[in-house]
mmCIF file of C-alpha atoms in Angstrom:
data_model
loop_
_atom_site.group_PDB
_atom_site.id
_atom_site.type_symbol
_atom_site.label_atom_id
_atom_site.label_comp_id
_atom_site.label_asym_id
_atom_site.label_seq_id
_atom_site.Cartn_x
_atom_site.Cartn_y
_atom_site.Cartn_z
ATOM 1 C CA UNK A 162 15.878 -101.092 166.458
ATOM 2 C CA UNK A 163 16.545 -99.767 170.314
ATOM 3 C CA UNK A 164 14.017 -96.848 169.339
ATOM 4 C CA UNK A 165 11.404 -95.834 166.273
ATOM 5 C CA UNK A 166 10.351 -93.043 165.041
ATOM 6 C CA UNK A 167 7.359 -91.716 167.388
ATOM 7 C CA UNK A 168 10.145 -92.360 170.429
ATOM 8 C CA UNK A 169 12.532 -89.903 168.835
ATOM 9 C CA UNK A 170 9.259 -87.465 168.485
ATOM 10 C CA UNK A 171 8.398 -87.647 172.178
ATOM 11 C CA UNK A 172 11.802 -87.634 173.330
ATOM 12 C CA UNK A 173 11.877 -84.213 171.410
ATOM 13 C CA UNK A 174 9.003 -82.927 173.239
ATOM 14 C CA UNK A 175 10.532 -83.747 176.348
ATOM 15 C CA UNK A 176 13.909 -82.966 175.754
ATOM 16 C CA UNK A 177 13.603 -79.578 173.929
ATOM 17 C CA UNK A 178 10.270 -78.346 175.555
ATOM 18 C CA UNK A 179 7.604 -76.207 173.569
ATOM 19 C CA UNK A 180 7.871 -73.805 171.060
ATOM 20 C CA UNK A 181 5.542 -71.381 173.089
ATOM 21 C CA UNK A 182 7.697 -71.671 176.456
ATOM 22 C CA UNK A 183 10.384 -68.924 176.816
ATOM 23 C CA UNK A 184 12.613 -70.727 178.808
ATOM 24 C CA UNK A 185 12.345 -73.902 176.975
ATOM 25 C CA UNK A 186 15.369 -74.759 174.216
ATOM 26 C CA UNK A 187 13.236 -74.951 171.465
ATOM 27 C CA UNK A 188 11.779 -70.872 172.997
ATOM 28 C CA UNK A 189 15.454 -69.574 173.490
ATOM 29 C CA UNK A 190 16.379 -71.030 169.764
ATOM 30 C CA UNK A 191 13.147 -69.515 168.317
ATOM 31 C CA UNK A 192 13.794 -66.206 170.276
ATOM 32 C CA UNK A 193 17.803 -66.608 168.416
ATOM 33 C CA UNK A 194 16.253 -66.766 164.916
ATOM 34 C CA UNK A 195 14.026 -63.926 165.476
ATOM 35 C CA UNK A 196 16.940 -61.572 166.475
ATOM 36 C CA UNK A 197 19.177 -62.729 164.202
ATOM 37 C CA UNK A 198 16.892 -62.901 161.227
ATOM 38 C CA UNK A 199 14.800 -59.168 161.782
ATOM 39 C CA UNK A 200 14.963 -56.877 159.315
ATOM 40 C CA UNK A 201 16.148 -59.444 156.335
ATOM 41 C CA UNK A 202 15.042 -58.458 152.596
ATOM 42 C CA UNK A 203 12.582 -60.107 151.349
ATOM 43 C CA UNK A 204 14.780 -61.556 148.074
ATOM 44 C CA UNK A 205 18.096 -61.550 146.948
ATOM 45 C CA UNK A 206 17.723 -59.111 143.862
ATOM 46 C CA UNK A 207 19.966 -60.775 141.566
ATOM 47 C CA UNK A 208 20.707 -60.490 137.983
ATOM 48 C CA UNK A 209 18.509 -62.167 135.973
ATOM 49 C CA UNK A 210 17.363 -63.168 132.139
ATOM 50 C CA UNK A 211 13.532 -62.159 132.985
ATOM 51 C CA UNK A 212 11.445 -60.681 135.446
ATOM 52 C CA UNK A 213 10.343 -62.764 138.303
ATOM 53 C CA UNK A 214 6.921 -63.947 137.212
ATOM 54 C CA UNK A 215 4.035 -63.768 140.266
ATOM 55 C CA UNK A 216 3.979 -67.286 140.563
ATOM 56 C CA UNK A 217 6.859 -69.680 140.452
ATOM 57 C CA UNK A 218 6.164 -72.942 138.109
ATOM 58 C CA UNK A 219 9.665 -74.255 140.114
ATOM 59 C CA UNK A 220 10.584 -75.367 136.937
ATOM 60 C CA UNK A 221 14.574 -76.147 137.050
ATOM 61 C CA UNK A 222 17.715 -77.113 135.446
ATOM 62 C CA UNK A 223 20.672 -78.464 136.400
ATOM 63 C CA UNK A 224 24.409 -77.472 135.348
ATOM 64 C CA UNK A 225 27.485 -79.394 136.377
ATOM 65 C CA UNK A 226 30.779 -77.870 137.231
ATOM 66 C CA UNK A 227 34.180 -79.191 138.589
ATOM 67 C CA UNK A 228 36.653 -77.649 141.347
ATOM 68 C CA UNK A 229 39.661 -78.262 140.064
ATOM 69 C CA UNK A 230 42.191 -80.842 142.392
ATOM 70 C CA UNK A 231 44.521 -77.369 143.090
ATOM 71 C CA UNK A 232 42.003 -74.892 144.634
ATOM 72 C CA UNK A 233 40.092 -77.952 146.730
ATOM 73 C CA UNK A 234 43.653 -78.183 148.168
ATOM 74 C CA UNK A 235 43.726 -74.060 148.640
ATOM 75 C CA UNK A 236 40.017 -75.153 150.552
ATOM 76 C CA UNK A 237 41.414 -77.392 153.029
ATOM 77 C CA UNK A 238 44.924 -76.144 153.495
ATOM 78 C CA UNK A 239 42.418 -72.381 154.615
ATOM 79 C CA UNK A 240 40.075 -74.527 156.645
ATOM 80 C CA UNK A 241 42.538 -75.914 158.693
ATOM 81 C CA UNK A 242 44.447 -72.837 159.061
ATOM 82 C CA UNK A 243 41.607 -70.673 160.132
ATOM 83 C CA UNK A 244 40.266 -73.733 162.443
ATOM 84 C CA UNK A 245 36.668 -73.895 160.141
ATOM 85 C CA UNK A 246 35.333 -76.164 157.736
ATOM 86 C CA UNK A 247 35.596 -76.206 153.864
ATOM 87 C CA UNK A 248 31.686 -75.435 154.099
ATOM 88 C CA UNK A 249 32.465 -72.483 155.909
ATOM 89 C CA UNK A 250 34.961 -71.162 153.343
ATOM 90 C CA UNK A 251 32.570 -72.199 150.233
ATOM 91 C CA UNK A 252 30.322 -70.543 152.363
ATOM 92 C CA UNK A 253 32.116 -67.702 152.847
ATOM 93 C CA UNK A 254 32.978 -67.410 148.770
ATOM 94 C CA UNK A 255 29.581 -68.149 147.682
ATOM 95 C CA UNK A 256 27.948 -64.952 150.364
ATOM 96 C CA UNK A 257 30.765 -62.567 148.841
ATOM 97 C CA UNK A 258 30.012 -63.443 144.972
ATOM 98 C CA UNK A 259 26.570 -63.419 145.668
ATOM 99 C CA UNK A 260 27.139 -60.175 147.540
ATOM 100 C CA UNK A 261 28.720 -58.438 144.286
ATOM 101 C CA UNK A 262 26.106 -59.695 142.435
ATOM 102 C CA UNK A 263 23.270 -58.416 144.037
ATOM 103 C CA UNK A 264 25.073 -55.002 145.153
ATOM 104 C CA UNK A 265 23.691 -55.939 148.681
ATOM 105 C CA UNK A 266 25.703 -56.684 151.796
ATOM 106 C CA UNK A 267 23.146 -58.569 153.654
ATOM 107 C CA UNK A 268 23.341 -61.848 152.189
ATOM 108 C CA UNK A 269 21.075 -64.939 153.443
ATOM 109 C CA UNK A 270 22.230 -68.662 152.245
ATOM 110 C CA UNK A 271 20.362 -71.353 153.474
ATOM 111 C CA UNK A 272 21.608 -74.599 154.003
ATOM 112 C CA UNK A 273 20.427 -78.377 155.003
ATOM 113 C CA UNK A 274 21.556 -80.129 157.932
ATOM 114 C CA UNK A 275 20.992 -83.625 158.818
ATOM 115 C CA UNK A 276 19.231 -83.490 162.277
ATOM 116 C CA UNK A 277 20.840 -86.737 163.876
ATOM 117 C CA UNK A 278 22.344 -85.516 166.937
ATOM 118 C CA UNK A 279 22.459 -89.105 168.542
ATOM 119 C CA UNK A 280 24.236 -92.359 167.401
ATOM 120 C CA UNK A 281 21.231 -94.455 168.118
ATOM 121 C CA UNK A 282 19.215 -92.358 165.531
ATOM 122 C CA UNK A 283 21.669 -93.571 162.861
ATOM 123 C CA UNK A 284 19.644 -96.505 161.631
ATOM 124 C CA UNK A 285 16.145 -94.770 162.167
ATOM 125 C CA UNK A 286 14.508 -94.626 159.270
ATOM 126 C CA UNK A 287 12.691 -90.800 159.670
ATOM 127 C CA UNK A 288 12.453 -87.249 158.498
ATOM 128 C CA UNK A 289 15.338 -85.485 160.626
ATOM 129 C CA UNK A 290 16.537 -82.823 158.189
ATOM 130 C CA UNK A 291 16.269 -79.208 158.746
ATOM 131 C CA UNK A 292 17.028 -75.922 157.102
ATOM 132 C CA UNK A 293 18.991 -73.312 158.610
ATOM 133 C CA UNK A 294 19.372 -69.466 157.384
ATOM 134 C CA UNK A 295 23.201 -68.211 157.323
ATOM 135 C CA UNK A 296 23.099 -64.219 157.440
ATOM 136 C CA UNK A 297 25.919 -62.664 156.563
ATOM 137 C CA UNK A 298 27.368 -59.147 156.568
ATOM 138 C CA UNK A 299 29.452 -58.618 153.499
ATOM 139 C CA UNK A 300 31.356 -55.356 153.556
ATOM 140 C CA UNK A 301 33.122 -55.009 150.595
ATOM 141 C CA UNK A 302 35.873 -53.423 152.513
ATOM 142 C CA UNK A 303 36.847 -56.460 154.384
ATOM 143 C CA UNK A 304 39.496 -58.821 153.307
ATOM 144 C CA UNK A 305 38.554 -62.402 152.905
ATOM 145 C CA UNK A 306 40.116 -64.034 155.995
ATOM 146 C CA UNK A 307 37.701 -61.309 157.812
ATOM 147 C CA UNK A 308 34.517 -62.192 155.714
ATOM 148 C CA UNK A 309 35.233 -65.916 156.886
ATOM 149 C CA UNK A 310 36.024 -65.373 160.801
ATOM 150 C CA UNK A 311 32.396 -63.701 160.319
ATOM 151 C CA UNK A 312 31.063 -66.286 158.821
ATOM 152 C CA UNK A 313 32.707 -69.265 160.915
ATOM 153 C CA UNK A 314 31.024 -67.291 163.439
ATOM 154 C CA UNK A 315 27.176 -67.125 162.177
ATOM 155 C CA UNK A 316 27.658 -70.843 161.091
ATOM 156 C CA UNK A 317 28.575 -72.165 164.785
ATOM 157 C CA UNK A 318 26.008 -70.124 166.343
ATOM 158 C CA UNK A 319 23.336 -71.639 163.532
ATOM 159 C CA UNK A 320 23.873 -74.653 164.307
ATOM 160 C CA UNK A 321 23.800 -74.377 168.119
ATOM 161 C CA UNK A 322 20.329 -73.513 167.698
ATOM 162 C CA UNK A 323 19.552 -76.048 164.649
ATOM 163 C CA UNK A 324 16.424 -77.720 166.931
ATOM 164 C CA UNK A 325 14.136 -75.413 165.756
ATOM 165 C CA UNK A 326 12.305 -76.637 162.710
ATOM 166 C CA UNK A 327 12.450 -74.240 159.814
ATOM 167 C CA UNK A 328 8.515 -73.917 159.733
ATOM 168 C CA UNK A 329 8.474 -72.389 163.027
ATOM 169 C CA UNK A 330 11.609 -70.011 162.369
ATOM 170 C CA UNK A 331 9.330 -68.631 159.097
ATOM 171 C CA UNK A 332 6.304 -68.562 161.133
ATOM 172 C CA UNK A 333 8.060 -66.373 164.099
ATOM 173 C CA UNK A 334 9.756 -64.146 161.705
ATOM 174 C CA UNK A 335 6.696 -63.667 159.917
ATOM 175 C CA UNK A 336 8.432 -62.536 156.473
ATOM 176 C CA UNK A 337 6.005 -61.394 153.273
ATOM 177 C CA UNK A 338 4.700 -64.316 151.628
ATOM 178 C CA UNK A 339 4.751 -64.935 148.047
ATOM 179 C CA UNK A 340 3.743 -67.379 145.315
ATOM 180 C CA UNK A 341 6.951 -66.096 143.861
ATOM 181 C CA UNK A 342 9.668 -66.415 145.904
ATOM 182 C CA UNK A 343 10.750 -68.603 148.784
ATOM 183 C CA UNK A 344 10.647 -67.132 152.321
ATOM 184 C CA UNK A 345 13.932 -66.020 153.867
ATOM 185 C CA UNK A 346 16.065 -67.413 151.590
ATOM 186 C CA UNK A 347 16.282 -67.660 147.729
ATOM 187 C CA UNK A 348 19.890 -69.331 147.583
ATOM 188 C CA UNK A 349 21.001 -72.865 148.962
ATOM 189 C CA UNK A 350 24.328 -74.243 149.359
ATOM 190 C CA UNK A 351 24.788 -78.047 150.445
ATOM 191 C CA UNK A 352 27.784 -79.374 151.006
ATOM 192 C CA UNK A 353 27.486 -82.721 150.915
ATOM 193 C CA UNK A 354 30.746 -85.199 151.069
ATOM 194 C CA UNK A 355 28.541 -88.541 150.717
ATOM 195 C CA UNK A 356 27.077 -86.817 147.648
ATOM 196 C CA UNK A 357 30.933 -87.552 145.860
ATOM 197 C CA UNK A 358 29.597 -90.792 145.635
ATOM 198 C CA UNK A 359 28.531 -90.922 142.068
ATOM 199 C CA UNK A 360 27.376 -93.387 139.713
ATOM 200 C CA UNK A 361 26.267 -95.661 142.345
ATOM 201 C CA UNK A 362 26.159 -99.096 141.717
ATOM 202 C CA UNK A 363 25.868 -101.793 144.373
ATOM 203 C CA UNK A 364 25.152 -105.332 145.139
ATOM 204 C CA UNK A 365 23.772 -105.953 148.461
ATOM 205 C CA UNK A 366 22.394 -109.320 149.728
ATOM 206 C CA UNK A 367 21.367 -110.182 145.846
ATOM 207 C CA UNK A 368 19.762 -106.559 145.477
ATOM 208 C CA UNK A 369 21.199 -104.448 142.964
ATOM 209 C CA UNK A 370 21.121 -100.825 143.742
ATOM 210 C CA UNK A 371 21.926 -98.552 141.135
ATOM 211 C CA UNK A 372 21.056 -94.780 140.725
ATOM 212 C CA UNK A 373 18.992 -93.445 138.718
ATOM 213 C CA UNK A 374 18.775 -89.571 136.796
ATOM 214 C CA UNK A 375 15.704 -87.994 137.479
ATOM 215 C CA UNK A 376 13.766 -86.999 134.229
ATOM 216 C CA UNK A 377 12.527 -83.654 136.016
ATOM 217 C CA UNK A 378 14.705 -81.149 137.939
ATOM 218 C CA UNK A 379 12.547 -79.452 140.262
ATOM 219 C CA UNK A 380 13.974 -75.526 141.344
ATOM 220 C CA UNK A 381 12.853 -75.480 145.361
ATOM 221 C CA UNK A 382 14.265 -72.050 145.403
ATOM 222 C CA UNK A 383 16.476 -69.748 142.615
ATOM 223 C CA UNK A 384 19.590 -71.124 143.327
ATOM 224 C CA UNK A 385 20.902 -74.390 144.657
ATOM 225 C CA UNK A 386 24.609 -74.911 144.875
ATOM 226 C CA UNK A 387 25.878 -78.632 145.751
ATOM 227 C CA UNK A 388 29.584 -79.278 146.309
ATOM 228 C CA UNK A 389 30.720 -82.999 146.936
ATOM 229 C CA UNK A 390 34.405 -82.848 148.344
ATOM 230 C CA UNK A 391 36.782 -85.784 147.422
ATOM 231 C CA UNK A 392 39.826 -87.284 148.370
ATOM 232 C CA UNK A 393 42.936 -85.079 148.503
ATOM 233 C CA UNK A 394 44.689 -84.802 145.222
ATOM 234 C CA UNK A 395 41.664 -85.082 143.431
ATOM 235 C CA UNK A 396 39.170 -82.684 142.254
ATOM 236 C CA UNK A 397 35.723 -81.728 143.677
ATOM 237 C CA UNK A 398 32.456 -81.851 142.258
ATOM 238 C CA UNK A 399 28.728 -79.806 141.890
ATOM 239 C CA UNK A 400 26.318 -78.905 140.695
ATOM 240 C CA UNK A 401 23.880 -75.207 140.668
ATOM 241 C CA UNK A 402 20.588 -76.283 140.437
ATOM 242 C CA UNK A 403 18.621 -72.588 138.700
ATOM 243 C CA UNK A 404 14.983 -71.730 138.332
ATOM 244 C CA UNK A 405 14.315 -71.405 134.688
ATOM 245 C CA UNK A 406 11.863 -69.068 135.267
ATOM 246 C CA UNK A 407 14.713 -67.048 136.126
ATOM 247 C CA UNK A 408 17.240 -67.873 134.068
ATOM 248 C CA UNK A 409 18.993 -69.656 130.866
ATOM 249 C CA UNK A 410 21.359 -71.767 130.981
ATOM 250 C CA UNK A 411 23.914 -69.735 129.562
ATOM 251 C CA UNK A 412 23.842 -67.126 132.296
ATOM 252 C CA UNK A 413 24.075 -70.319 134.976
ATOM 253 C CA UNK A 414 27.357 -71.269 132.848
ATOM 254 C CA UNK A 415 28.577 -67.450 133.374
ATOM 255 C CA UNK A 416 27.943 -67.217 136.908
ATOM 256 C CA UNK A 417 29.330 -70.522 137.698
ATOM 257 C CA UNK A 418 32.707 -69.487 135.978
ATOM 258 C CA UNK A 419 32.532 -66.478 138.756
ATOM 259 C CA UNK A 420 32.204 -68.356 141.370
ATOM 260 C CA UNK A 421 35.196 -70.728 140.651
ATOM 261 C CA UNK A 422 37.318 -68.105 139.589
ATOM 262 C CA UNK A 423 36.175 -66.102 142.996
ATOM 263 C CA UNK A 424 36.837 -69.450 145.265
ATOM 264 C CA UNK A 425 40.467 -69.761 143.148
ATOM 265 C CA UNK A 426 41.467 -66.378 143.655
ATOM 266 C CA UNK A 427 40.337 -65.615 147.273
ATOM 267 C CA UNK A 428 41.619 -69.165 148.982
ATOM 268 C CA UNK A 429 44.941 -68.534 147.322
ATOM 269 C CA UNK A 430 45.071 -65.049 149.075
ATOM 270 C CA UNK A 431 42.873 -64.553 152.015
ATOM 271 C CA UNK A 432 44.183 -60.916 152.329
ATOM 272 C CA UNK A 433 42.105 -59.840 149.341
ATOM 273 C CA UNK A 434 39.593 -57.278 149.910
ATOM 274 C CA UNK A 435 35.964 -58.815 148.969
ATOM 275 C CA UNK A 436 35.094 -55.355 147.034
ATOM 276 C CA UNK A 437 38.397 -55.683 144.820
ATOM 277 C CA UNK A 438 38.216 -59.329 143.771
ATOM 278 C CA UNK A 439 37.689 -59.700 140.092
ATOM 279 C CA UNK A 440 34.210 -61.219 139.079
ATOM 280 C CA UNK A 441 35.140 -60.658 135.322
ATOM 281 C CA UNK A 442 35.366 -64.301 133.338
ATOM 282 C CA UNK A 443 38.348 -64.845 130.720
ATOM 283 C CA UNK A 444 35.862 -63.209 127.862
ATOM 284 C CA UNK A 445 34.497 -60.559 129.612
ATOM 285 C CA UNK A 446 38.342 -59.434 130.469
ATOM 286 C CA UNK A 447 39.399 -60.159 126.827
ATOM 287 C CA UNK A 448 36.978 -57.721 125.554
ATOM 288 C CA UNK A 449 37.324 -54.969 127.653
ATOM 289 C CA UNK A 450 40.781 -55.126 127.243
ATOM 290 C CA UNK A 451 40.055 -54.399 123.393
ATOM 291 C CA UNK A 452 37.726 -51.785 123.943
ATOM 292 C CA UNK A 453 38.884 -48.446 122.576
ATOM 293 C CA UNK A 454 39.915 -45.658 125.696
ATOM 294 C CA UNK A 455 38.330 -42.042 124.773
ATOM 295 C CA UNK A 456 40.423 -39.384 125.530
ATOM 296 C CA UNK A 457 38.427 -36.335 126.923
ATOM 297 C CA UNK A 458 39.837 -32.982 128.111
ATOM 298 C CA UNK A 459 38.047 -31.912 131.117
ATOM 299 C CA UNK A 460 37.959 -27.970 129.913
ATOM 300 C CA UNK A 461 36.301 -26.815 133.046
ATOM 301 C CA UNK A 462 33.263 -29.082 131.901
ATOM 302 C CA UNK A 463 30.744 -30.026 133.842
ATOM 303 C CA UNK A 464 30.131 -34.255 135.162
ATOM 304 C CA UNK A 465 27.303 -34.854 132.437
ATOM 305 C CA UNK A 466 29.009 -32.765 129.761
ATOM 306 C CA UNK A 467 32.002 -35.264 130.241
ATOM 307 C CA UNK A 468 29.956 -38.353 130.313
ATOM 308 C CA UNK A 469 27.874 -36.831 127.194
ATOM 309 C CA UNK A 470 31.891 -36.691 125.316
ATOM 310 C CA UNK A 471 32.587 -39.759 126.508
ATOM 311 C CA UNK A 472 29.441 -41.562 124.846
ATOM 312 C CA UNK A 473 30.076 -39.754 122.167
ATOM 313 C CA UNK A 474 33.490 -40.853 121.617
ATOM 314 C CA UNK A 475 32.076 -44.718 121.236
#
């Protein structure tokens, strides 16, 4: 190979400068991350089947979920017309479900990027991946096409200053530290069109490469969302890695119906406001719909005496 690994390293140094030095890129990215990422919440309170415990075993699952051929289309077709990326839009979906969620509208996803800048790096066998945090401003008053021009936004300017490794970023934002929760960022989202490769199984030279299912899901944070995009026409693919610790598998089932439903509704009308889309899955619609509608006269009553009737009425 033209290069190896400890060339790339001191080409780095060289290139990008020192952390320390202000006026270096590596010091103007850090000094980016710090404004952009002061003042972030701790966690990402979430719903959850049981209380955080003070020490995560990172003990995971894995559920599997398909985007079905029609709304991968709605993806693109939005992409292209807002000049983004189908990231950006999952992106964009995943922050605003998230957002309702949570009841927040500071959201923080944090996402994997492959670190080759160069073409000479391409057959350098090396760590190069970093992490990047996305924070986003979800007002629940915007309509979707504004929640993604936002987030186009935050995801350009992340990865103009993607040099910095994510160590550093934690270690100059200084955020609490816990055996219990990630730092910065609970949630993940890769988006990952090599990943649609599935099933792999290959001869090569007389080798025979074939892939194999790992016996133990590890949970590196809460949630991990994967989405493998495929050819047009046919549908996409993922996968929501969850912390069981957290969660049962049931509740990973629920939220993953959201979040298609969500991605569906919103890419087929960017107009809708984020605050009004309908999280509710087919069962949870069904049986509100059946629920009984109490009648109260207001009678000059007071707020509580009203509520009291109304509990009363059930």
């Amino acid at each position: 190979l033209p290069i190896q690994f400890a060339d790339y390293a001191l080409w780095q140094r060289d290139a990008l400068g020192d952390e320390s030095d202000a006026q270096s890129v590596l010091g103007r990215q850090l000094a980016y991350w710090q404004r952009r990422l002061d003042g972030l919440p701790d966690v990402l309170v979430l719903p959850t089947d049981r209380p955080r415990p003070a020490d995560s075993s990172y003990r995971g699952a894995e559920h599997h979920f398909s985007i079905p051929a029609p709304v991968a289309e709605q993806i693109a077709a939005l992409a292209q017309r807002e000049a983004g990326t189908p990231f950006m839009v999952v992106h964009a979906a995943l922050a605003a479900l998230l957002a309702r969620l949570s009841a927040t509208d500071d959201i923080a996803i944090a996402t994997p990027v492959a670190g080759r800048g160069q073409a000479v790096l391409d057959g350098l066998i090396g760590m190069f991946v970093n992490t990047l945090v996305l924070r986003t401003a979800v007002p629940s008053g915007a309509s979707f096409a504004e929640l993604l021009a936002a987030v186009k936004q935050v995801d350009l300017d992340a990865f103009a200053n993607a040099d910095v490794p994510f160590e550093s970023v934690v270690d100059a934002v200084a955020p609490i530290r816990s055996a219990a929760f990630a730092p910065l960022a609970q949630v993940i989202l890769a988006f990952d069109p090599a990943g649609s490769i599935a099933h792999l199984d290959a001869e090569v030279d007389g080798l025979h490469v074939e892939q194999i299912d790992p016996t133990v899901v590890p949970a590196q944070v809460d949630l991990t969302v994967r989405v493998h995009s495929a050819p047009a026409g046919e549908p996409w693919t993922g996968s929501l890695v969850y912390a069981t610790d957290l969660f049962d598998g049931a509740s990973i089932a629920v939220l993953v119906e959201r979040f298609l439903a969500l991605l569906g509704s919103v890419t087929a009308d960017p107009s809708t406001v984020v605050g009004d889309v309908d999280v509710l899955t087919a069962a949870e619609a069904e049986r509100l719909a059946l629920m009984p509608v109490p009648r109260v006269s207001g009678g000059g009553r007071s707020l509580v005496e009203l509520f009291a009737g109304s509990a009363t009425a059930f």
